[in-house]
XYZ file of C-alpha atoms in Angstrom:
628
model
C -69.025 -13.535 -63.122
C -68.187 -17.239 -63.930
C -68.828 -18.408 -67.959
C -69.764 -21.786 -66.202
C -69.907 -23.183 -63.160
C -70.495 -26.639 -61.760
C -71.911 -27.165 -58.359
C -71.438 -30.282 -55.982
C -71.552 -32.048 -59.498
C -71.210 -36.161 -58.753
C -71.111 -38.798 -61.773
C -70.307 -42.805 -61.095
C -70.586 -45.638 -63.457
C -70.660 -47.974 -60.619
C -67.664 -48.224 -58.035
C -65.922 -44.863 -56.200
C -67.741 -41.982 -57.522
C -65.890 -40.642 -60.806
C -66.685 -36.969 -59.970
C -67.331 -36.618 -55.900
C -69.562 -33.675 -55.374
C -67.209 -31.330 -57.468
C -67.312 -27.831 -57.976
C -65.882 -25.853 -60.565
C -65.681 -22.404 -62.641
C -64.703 -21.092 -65.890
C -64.301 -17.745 -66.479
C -64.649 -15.802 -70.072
C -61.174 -15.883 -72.202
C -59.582 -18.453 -69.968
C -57.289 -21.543 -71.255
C -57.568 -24.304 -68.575
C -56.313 -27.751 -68.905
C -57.765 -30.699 -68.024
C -54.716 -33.437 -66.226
C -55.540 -36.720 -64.394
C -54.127 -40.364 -64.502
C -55.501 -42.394 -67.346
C -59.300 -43.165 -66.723
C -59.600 -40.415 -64.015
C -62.868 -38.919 -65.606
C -61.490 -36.054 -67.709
C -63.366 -37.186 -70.684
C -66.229 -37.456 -68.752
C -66.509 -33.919 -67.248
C -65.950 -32.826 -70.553
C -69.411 -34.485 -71.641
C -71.677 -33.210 -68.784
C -70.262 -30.207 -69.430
C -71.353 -30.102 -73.388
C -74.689 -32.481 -72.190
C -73.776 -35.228 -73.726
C -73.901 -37.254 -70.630
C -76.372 -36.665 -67.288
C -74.998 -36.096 -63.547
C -76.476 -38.133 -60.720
C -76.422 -35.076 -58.605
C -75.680 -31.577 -58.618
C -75.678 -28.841 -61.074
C -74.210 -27.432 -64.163
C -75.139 -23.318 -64.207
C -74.175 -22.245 -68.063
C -75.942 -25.423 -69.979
C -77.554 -22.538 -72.179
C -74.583 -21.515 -73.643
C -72.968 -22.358 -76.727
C -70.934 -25.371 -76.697
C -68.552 -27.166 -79.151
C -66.441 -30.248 -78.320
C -63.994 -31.887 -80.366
C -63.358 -35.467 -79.622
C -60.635 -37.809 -79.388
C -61.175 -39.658 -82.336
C -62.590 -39.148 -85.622
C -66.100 -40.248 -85.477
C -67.066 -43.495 -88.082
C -68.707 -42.405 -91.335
C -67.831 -38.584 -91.817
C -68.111 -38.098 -94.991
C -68.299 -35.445 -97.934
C -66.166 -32.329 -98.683
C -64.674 -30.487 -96.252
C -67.328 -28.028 -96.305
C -69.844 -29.975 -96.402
C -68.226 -31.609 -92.609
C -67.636 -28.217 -91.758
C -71.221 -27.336 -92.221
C -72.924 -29.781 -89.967
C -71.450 -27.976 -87.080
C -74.657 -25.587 -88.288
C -77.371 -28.252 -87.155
C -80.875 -28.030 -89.091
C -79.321 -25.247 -91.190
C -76.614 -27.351 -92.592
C -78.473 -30.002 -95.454
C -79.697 -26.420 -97.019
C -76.351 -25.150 -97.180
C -74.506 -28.471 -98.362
C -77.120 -28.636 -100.882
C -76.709 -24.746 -102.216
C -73.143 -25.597 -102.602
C -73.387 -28.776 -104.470
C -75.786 -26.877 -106.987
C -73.195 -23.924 -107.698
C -70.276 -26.712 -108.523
C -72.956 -28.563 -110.844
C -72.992 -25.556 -112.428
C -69.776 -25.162 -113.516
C -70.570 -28.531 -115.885
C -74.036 -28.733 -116.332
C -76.227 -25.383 -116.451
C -79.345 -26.956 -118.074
C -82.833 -25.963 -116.624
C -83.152 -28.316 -113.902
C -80.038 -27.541 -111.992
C -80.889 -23.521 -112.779
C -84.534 -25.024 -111.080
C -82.871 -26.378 -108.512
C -80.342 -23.656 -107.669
C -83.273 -21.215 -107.774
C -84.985 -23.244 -105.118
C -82.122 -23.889 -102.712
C -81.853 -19.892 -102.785
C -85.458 -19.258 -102.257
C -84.846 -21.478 -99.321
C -81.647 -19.769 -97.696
C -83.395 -16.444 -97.898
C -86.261 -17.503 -95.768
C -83.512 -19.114 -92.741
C -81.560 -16.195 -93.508
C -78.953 -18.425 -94.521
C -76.529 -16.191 -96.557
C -74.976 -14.879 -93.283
C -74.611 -18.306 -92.194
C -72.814 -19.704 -95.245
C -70.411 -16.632 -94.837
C -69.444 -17.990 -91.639
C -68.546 -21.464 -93.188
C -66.507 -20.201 -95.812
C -64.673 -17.419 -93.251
C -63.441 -20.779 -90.421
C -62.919 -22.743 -93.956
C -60.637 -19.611 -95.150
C -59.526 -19.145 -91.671
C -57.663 -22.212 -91.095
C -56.195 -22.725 -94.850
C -58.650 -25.656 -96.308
C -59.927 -26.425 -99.267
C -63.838 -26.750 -99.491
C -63.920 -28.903 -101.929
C -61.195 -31.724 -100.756
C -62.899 -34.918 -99.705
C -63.027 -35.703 -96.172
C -61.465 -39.118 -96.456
C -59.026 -38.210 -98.592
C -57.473 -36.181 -96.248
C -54.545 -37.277 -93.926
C -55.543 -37.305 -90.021
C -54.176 -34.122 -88.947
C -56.291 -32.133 -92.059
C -58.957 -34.425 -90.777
C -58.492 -32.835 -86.906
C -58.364 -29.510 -88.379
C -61.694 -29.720 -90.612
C -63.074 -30.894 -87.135
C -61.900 -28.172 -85.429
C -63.266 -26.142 -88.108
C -67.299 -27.946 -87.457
C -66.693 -26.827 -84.036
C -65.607 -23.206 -84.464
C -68.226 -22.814 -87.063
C -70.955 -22.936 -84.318
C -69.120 -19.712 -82.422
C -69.395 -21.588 -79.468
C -68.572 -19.593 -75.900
C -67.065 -22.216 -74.782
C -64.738 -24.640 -76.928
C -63.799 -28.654 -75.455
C -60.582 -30.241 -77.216
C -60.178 -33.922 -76.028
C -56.545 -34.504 -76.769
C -56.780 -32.485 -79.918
C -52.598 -33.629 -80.440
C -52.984 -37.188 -80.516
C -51.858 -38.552 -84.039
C -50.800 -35.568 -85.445
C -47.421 -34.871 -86.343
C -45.822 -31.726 -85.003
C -45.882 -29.492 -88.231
C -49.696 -30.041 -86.823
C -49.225 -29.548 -83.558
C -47.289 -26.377 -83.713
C -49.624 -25.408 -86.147
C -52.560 -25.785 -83.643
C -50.616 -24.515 -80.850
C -50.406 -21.261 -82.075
C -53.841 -21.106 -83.614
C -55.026 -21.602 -80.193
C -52.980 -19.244 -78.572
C -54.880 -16.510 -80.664
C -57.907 -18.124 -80.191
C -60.499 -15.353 -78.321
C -62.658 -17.555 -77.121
C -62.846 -19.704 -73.597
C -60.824 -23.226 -73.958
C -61.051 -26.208 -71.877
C -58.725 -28.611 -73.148
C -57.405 -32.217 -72.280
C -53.549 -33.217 -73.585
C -50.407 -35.481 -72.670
C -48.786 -33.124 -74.798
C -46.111 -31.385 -71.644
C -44.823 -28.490 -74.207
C -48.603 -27.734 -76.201
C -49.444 -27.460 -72.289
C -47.284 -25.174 -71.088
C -47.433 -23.189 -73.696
C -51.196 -23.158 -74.000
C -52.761 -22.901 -70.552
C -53.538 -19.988 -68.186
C -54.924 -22.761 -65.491
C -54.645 -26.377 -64.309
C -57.541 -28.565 -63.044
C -56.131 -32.103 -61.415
C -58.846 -34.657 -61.596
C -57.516 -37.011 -59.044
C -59.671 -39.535 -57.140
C -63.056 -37.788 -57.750
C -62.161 -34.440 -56.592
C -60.854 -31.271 -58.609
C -57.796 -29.363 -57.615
C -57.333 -25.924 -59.436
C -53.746 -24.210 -60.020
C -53.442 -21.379 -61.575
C -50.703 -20.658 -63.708
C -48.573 -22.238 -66.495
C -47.785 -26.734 -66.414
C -44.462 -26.113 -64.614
C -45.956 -24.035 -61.478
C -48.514 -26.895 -61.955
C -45.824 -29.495 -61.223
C -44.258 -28.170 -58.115
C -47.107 -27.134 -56.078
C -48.755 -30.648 -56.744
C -45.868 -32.150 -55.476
C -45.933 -29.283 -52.533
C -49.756 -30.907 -52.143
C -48.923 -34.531 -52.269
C -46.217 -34.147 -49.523
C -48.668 -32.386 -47.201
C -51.494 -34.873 -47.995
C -48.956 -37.862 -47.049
C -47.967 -35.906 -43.769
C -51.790 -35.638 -42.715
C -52.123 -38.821 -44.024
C -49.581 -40.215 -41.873
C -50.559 -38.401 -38.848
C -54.474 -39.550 -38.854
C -52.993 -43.484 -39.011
C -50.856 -42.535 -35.974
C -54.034 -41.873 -34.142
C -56.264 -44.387 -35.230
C -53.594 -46.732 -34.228
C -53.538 -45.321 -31.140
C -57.724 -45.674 -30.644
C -57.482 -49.035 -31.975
C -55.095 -50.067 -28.953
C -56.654 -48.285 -26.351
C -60.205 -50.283 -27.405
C -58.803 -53.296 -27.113
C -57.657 -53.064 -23.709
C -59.136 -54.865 -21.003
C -61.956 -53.498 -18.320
C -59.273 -53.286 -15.628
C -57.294 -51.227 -17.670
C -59.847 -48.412 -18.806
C -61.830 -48.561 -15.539
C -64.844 -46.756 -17.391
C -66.122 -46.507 -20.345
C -65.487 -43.701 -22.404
C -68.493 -43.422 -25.240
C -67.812 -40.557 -26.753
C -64.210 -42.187 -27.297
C -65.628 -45.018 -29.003
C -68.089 -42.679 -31.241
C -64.816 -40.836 -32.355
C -62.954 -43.934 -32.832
C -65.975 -45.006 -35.100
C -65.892 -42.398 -37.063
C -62.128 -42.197 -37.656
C -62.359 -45.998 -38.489
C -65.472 -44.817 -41.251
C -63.058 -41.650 -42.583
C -60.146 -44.125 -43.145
C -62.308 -46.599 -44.852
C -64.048 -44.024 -47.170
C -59.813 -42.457 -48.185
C -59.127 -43.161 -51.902
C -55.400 -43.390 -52.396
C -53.066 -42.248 -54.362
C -53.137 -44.561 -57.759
C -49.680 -46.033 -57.963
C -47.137 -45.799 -60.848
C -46.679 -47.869 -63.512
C -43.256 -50.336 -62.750
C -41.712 -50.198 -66.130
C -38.592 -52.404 -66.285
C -36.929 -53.662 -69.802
C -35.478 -57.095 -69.645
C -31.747 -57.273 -69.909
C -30.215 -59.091 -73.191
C -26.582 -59.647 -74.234
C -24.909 -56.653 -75.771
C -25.206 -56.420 -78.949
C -21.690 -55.593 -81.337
C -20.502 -51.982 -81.576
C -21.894 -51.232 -85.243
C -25.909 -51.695 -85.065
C -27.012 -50.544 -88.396
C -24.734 -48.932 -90.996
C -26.664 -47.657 -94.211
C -25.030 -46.113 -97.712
C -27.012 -44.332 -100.657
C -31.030 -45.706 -99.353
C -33.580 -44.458 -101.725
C -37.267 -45.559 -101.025
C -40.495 -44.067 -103.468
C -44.410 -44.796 -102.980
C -47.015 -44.214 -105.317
C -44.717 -42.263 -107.535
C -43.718 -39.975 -104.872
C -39.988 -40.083 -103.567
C -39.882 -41.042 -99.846
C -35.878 -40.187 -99.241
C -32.849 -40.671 -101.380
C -29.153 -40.993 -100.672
C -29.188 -41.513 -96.832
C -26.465 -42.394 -95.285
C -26.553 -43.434 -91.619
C -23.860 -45.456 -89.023
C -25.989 -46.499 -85.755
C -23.664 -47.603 -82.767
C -24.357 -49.400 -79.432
C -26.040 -47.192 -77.049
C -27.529 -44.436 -79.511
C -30.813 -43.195 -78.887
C -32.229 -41.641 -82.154
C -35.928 -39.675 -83.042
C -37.498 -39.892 -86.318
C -39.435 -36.622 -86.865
C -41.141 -36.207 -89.934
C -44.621 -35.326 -91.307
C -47.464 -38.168 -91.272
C -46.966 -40.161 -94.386
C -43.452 -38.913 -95.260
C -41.864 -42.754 -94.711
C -40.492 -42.639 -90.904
C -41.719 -46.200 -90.330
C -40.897 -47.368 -93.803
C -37.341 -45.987 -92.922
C -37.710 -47.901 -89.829
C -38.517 -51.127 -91.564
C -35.537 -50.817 -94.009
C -32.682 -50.085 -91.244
C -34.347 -53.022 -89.663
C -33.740 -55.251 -92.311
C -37.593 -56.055 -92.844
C -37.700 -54.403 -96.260
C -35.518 -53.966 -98.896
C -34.929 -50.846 -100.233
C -35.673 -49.832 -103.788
C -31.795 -48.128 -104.030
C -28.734 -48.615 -101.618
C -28.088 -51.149 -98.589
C -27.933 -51.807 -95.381
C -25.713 -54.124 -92.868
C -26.742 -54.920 -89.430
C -24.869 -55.658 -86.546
C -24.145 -59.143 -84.710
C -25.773 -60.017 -81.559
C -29.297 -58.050 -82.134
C -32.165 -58.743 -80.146
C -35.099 -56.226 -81.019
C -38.353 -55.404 -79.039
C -40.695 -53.582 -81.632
C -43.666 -51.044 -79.912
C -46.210 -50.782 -83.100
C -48.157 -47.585 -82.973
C -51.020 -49.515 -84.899
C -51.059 -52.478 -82.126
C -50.767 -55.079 -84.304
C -49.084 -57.424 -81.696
C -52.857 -57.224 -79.614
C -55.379 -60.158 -80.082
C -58.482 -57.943 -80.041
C -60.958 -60.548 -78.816
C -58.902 -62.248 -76.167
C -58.130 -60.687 -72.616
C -55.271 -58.691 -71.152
C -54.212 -61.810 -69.633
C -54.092 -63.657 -72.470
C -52.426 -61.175 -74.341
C -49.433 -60.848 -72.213
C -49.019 -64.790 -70.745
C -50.036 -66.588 -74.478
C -52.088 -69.366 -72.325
C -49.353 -69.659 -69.633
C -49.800 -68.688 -65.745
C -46.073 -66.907 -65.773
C -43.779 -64.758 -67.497
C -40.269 -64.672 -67.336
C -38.435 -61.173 -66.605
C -35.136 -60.738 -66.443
C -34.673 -64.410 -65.496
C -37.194 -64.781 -62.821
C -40.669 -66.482 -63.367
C -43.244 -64.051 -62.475
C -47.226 -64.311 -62.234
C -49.203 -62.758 -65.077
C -51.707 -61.266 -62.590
C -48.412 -59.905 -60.672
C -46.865 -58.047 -63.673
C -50.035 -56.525 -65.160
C -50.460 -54.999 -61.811
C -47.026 -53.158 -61.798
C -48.619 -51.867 -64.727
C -52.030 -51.092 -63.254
C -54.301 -53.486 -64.398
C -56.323 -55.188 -61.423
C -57.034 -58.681 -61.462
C -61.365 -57.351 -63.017
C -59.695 -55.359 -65.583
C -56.743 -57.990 -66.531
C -59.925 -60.887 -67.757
C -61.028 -58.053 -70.114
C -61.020 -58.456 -73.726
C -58.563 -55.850 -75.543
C -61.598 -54.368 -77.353
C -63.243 -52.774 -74.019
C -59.523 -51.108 -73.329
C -59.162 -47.513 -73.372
C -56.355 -45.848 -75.543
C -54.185 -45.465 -72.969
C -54.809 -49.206 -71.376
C -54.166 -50.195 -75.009
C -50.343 -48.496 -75.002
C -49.641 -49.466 -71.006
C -50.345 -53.370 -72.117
C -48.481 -52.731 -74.714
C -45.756 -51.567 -73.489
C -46.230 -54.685 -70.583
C -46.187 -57.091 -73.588
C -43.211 -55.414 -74.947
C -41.099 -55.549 -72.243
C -41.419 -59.400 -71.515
C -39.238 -59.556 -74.134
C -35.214 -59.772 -73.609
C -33.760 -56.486 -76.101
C -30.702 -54.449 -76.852
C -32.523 -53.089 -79.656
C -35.389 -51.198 -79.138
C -37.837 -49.650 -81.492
C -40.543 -47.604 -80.353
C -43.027 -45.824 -82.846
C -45.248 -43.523 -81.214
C -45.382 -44.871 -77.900
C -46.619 -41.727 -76.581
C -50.000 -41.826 -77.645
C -52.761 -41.753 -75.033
C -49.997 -42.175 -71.996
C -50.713 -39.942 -68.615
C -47.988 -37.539 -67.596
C -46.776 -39.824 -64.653
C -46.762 -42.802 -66.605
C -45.102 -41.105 -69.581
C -42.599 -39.632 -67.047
C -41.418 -42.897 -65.906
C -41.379 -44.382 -69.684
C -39.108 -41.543 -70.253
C -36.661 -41.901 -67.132
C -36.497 -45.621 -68.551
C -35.108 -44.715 -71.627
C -32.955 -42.398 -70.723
C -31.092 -44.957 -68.459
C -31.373 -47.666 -70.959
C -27.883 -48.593 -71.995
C -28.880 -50.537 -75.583
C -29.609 -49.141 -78.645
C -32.852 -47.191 -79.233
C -34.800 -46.101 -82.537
C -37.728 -43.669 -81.578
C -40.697 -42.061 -83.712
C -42.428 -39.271 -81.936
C -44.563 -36.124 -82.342
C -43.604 -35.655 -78.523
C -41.432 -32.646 -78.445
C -40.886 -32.588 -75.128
C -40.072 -36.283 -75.160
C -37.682 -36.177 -77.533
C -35.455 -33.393 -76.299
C -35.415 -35.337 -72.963
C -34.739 -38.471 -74.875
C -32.782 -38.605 -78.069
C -29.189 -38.468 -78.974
C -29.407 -37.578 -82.173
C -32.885 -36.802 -84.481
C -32.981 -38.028 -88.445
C -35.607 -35.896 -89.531
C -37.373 -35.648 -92.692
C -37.204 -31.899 -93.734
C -39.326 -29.379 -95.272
C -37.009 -29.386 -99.023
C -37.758 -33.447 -98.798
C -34.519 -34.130 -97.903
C -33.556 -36.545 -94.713
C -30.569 -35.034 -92.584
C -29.277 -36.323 -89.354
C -28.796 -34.008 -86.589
C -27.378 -34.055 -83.176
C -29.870 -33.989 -79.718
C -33.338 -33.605 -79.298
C -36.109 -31.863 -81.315
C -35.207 -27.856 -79.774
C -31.568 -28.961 -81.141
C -32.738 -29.598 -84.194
C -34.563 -26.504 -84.978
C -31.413 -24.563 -83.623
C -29.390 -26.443 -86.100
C -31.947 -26.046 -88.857
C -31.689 -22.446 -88.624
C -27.750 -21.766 -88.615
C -28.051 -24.227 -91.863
C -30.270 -21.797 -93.394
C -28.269 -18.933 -92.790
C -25.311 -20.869 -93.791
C -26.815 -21.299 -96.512
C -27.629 -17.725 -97.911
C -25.448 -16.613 -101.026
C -22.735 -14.423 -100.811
C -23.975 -11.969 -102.663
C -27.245 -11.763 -100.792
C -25.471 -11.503 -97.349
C -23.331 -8.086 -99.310
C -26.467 -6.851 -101.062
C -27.926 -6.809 -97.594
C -24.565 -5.434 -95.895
C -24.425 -2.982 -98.586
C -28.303 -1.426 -97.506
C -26.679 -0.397 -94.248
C -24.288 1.629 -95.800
C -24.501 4.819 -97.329
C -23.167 4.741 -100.606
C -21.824 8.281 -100.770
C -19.513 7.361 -97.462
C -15.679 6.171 -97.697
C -14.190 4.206 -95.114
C -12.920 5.606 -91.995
C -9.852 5.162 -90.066
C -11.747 3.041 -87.476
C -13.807 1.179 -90.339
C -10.418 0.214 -92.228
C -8.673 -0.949 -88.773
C -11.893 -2.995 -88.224
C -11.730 -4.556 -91.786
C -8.277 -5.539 -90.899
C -8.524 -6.675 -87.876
C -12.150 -9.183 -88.904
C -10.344 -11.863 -90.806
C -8.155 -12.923 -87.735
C -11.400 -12.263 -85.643
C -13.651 -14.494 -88.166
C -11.347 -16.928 -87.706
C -11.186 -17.528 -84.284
C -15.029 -17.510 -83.748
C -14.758 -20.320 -86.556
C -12.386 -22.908 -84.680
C -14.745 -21.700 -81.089
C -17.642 -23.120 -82.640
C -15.984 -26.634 -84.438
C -14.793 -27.028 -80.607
C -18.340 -26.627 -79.289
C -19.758 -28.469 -81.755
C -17.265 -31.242 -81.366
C -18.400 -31.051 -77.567
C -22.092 -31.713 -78.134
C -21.132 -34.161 -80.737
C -19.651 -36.251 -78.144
C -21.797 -39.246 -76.690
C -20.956 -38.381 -73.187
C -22.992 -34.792 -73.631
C -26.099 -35.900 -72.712
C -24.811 -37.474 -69.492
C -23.730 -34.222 -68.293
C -25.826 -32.480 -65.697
C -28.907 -30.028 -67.684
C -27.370 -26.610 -66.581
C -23.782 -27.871 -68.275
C -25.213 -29.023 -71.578
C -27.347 -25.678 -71.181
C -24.212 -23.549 -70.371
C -22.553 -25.196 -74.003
C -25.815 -24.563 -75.462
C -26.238 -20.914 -75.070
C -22.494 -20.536 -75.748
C -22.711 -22.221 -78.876
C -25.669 -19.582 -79.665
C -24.270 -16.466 -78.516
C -20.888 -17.500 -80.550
C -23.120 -18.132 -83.552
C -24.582 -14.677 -83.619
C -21.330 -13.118 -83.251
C -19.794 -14.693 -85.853
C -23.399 -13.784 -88.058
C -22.350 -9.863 -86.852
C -19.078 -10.097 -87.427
C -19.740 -11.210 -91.212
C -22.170 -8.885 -92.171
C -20.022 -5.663 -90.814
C -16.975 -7.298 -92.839
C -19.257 -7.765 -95.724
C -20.390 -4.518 -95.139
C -17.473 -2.294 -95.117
C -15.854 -4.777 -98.501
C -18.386 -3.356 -100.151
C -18.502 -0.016 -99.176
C -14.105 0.022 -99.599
C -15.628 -0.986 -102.992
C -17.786 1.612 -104.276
């Protein structure tokens, strides 16, 4: 039996109906996903679900249960410690409780007889709501996801804030949990974090992300939102992506075929008495209503035409760096990097939130000085900056305005071009183009954006978080554009997925504080990071180890002292296997290579790894036992 269902459930704010007489279940212990274009009404189902919002028609069967939804944003004016936010998830219950635990910390410096009075009371008062169980509950989520109660909410960094959110909404035990893009702004140390929380998660999910990897890693079932209707797939984001596309060929075929026909009608109407001889009124009924079904189709919302304006190249060396140091607040941002950026690199900043990936940014750039080394740019650089905060947007004029500055025309690529025109390759219709910036949704915020951006003529091009808010299709096509881009790009991104189809090379700011360069995207990274760690290990740890495997009382065989021979040689050539592969990747052409080549490389350079890891250990191994 369904968790919740919706029935012939229609919503419109004016316009095409939003929702269209949808109907829809959720079933206990399922993770479904929420996808649609930018504006499509995911948010919106999400609030008639939780009754935050009414329906104009239809029915929601479930509205007793319990449900929690965690928004987009963080709402205006929380405030207090973190379990005093986490508390208000409790309702009526939670002042008593946020008061009982502001009496026991005034208690730790003050135990006169007022605040025993008043702790005395807030007890008296628990006990009657039967509030001790309830306060267990707070500090259990509060222990559960690794907080500290008595941190203050705004001094927290946005993905703590996220998580004490997520914390107010598990509080409540709610059967059924809403996430509205619970990814955006946090960096991936969060995301991973929350990825696998989730995973574990026992309750029911219905979640909304742009996030390709936390999807497909996350969800048991698909629901498309796409022109007021629902379209369930079960399964994980990749069956998702070829049975849509199975789906959108079929509806263009049907499509196709109906316009044939009406065509046809619409001829056959027109002819002359002499030509039909009679009449035929049941012909003309069916004509009318194929002529009312054609009106009525919603189509397909188009794509977003993304195209970055040609400038002259710039000189081979971009950006060469020696010995930068950078420190805020006391605290040491990065030290002694060393960097050489060249014509036609494409290279991701990951990092924590905070840790200095846009100061970084600024400094390579040549807008800041640094506190210790310097840096040298290259000749001929034209850059196009995409600011994640959106500083470049007037807030209180329109879209228009925004993008022409007063004029009727912009100029792309050397051809004058209508303002109305270009904002509609990137889906803004002539209403929604006079808008101010302030009525713009996230993602309309980072599509005009991105519109204003690429006016501009750039072989440099710096993108931090660009990602933000973006629908699949339209991050898609962002993504195909940079990957064909042949100037110089500097990315920062929390999008895995976007990165390893992206980047080059990734400078990332690791977990010992220190900022390394590495080559390819984000999964490359991590492989890297790894075989450094193990690199890493001390001798003696990799024999002590070895030597655990061995029994101590045993001498070497004939076979073990022909192996120990025969490993140096062996060593050796695994050694000059792997500079050769790693030379390979190294190379700039890599990434042009078809996927199942770089692949092939890839799982070569892996296997090779872990057979020169074996081959160590059993040499280690039988030195020591030779040894003893």
């Amino acid at each position: 039996m369904a968790l919740l269902s919706l029935k012939q459930l229609t919503v419109s704010f004016g316009g095409p109906n939003l929702l269209n007489k949808v109907d829809f279940q959720l079933d206990r212990g399922e993770r479904v996903c929420l996808v649609g274009r930018n504006g499509a009404g995911k948010s919106t189902l999400m609030k008639v679900i939780a009754g935050e919002i009414n329906q104009d028609s239809g029915e929601v069967v479930g509205q007793g249960l319990n449900i929690a939804r965690l928004e987009q944003e963080v709402p205006d004016g929380t405030e207090g410690s973190v379990f005093d936010v986490v508390a208000q998830g409790l309702g009526d219950i939670a002042p008593l409780l946020i008061q009982y635990h502001h009496v026991i910390h005034q208690l730790e410096t003050d135990s006169s007889d007022k605040v025993l009075a008043a702790l005395e009371k807030a007890q008296h008062e628990l006990e009657a709501v039967d509030g001790w169980s309830v306060e267990q509950k707070v500090e259990a989520v509060i222990s559960r996801l690794s907080l500290d109660a008595d941190m203050e909410f705004t001094a927290l960094s946005g993905g703590m804030k996220r998580r004490v959110l997520l914390a107010q909404a598990l509080v409540k035990e709610p059967d059924v949990l809403l996430l509205d893009e619970p990814t955006n702004h946090l960096d991936i140390a969060s995301i991973t974090w929350l990825e696998e929380f989730l995973k574990s998660y026992e309750g029911t999910l219905l979640f909304i992300t742009h996030d390709r990897m936390f999807l497909q890693s996350l969800a048991t079932r698909i629901i498309q939102i796409d022109r007021g209707k629902l379209v369930s797939f079960p399964g994980d984001y990749a069956n998702f992506l070829v049975r849509r596309e199975a789906m959108l060929e079929e509806e263009a075929q049907q499509n196709a075929l109906f316009d044939k026909k009406l065509a046809q009608e619409e001829v056959w109407i027109r002819q002359g008495i002499k030509a039909r001889r009679t009449r035929n009124e049941g012909r003309v009924r069916a004509l009318e209503k194929l002529r009312s079904e054609r009106g009525a189709r919603r189509e397909v919302l188009g794509n977003v035409k993304m195209k970055l304006q040609d400038a002259d190249r710039s000189g081979k060396l971009v950006v060469e760096a020696e010995g930068l140091g950078q420190s805020y607040d006391g605290r040491t941002l990065f030290k002694d990097f060393n960097t050489v950026i060249q014509r036609g690199d494409k290279i991701g900043l990951i990092g924590p939130n905070g840790c200095g990936k846009t100061t970084l940014l600024s400094i390579l750039l040549g807008r800041n000085q640094p506190e210790f080394g310097e840096v040298k740019l290259g000749t001929k650089i034209e850059i196009a900056y995409f600011d994640q905060l959106r500083s470049e947007l007037d807030e209180e004029v329109s879209v228009v305005d925004n993008v022409g500055q007063g004029k009727d025309y912009v100029t792309v690529n050397g051809a004058d071009k209508h303002v109305m025109g270009y904002l509609q390759d990137f889906l803004f219709t002539p209403e929604r183009a006079r808008t101010p910036i302030k009525s713009l949704s996230g993602g309309e915020r980072n599509r005009l954006l991105l519109a204003k951006l690429f006016t501009q003529p750039a072989n440099l091009l710096v993108m931090d978080e660009p990602t933000n808010d973006l629908d699949a299709e339209t991050l898609d096509l962002l993504e195909d554009l940079l990957m064909n881009y042949k100037g110089t790009l500097l990315l920062v991104s929390h999008d895995r997925s976007f990165l390893n189809n992206v980047a080059t090379s990734t400078i990332v700011f690791d977990d010992d504080g220190e900022v390394r360069e590495y080559v390819g995207g984000y999964d490359d990274w991590l492989h890297q990071r790894s075989q450094d760690k193990r690199a890493k290990t001390p001798a003696k740890e990799k024999v002590k180890t070895a030597v655990k495997k061995v029994s101590k009382k045993s001498s070497l065989t004939y076979q073990e002292q022909l192996d120990l021979d025969l490993l140096p040689k062996e060593i050796e050539q695994f050694e000059l296997k792997q500079a050769e592969l790693h030379q390979k990747i190294s190379d700039s052409g890599f990434y042009q290579q078809a996927a199942e080549k770089q692949a092939k490389i890839q799982d070569e350079l892996t296997q090779l790894t872990t057979d020169l890891e074996t081959a160590y250990e059993r040499w280690d191994a039988l030195e020591a036992k030779r040894e003893s």
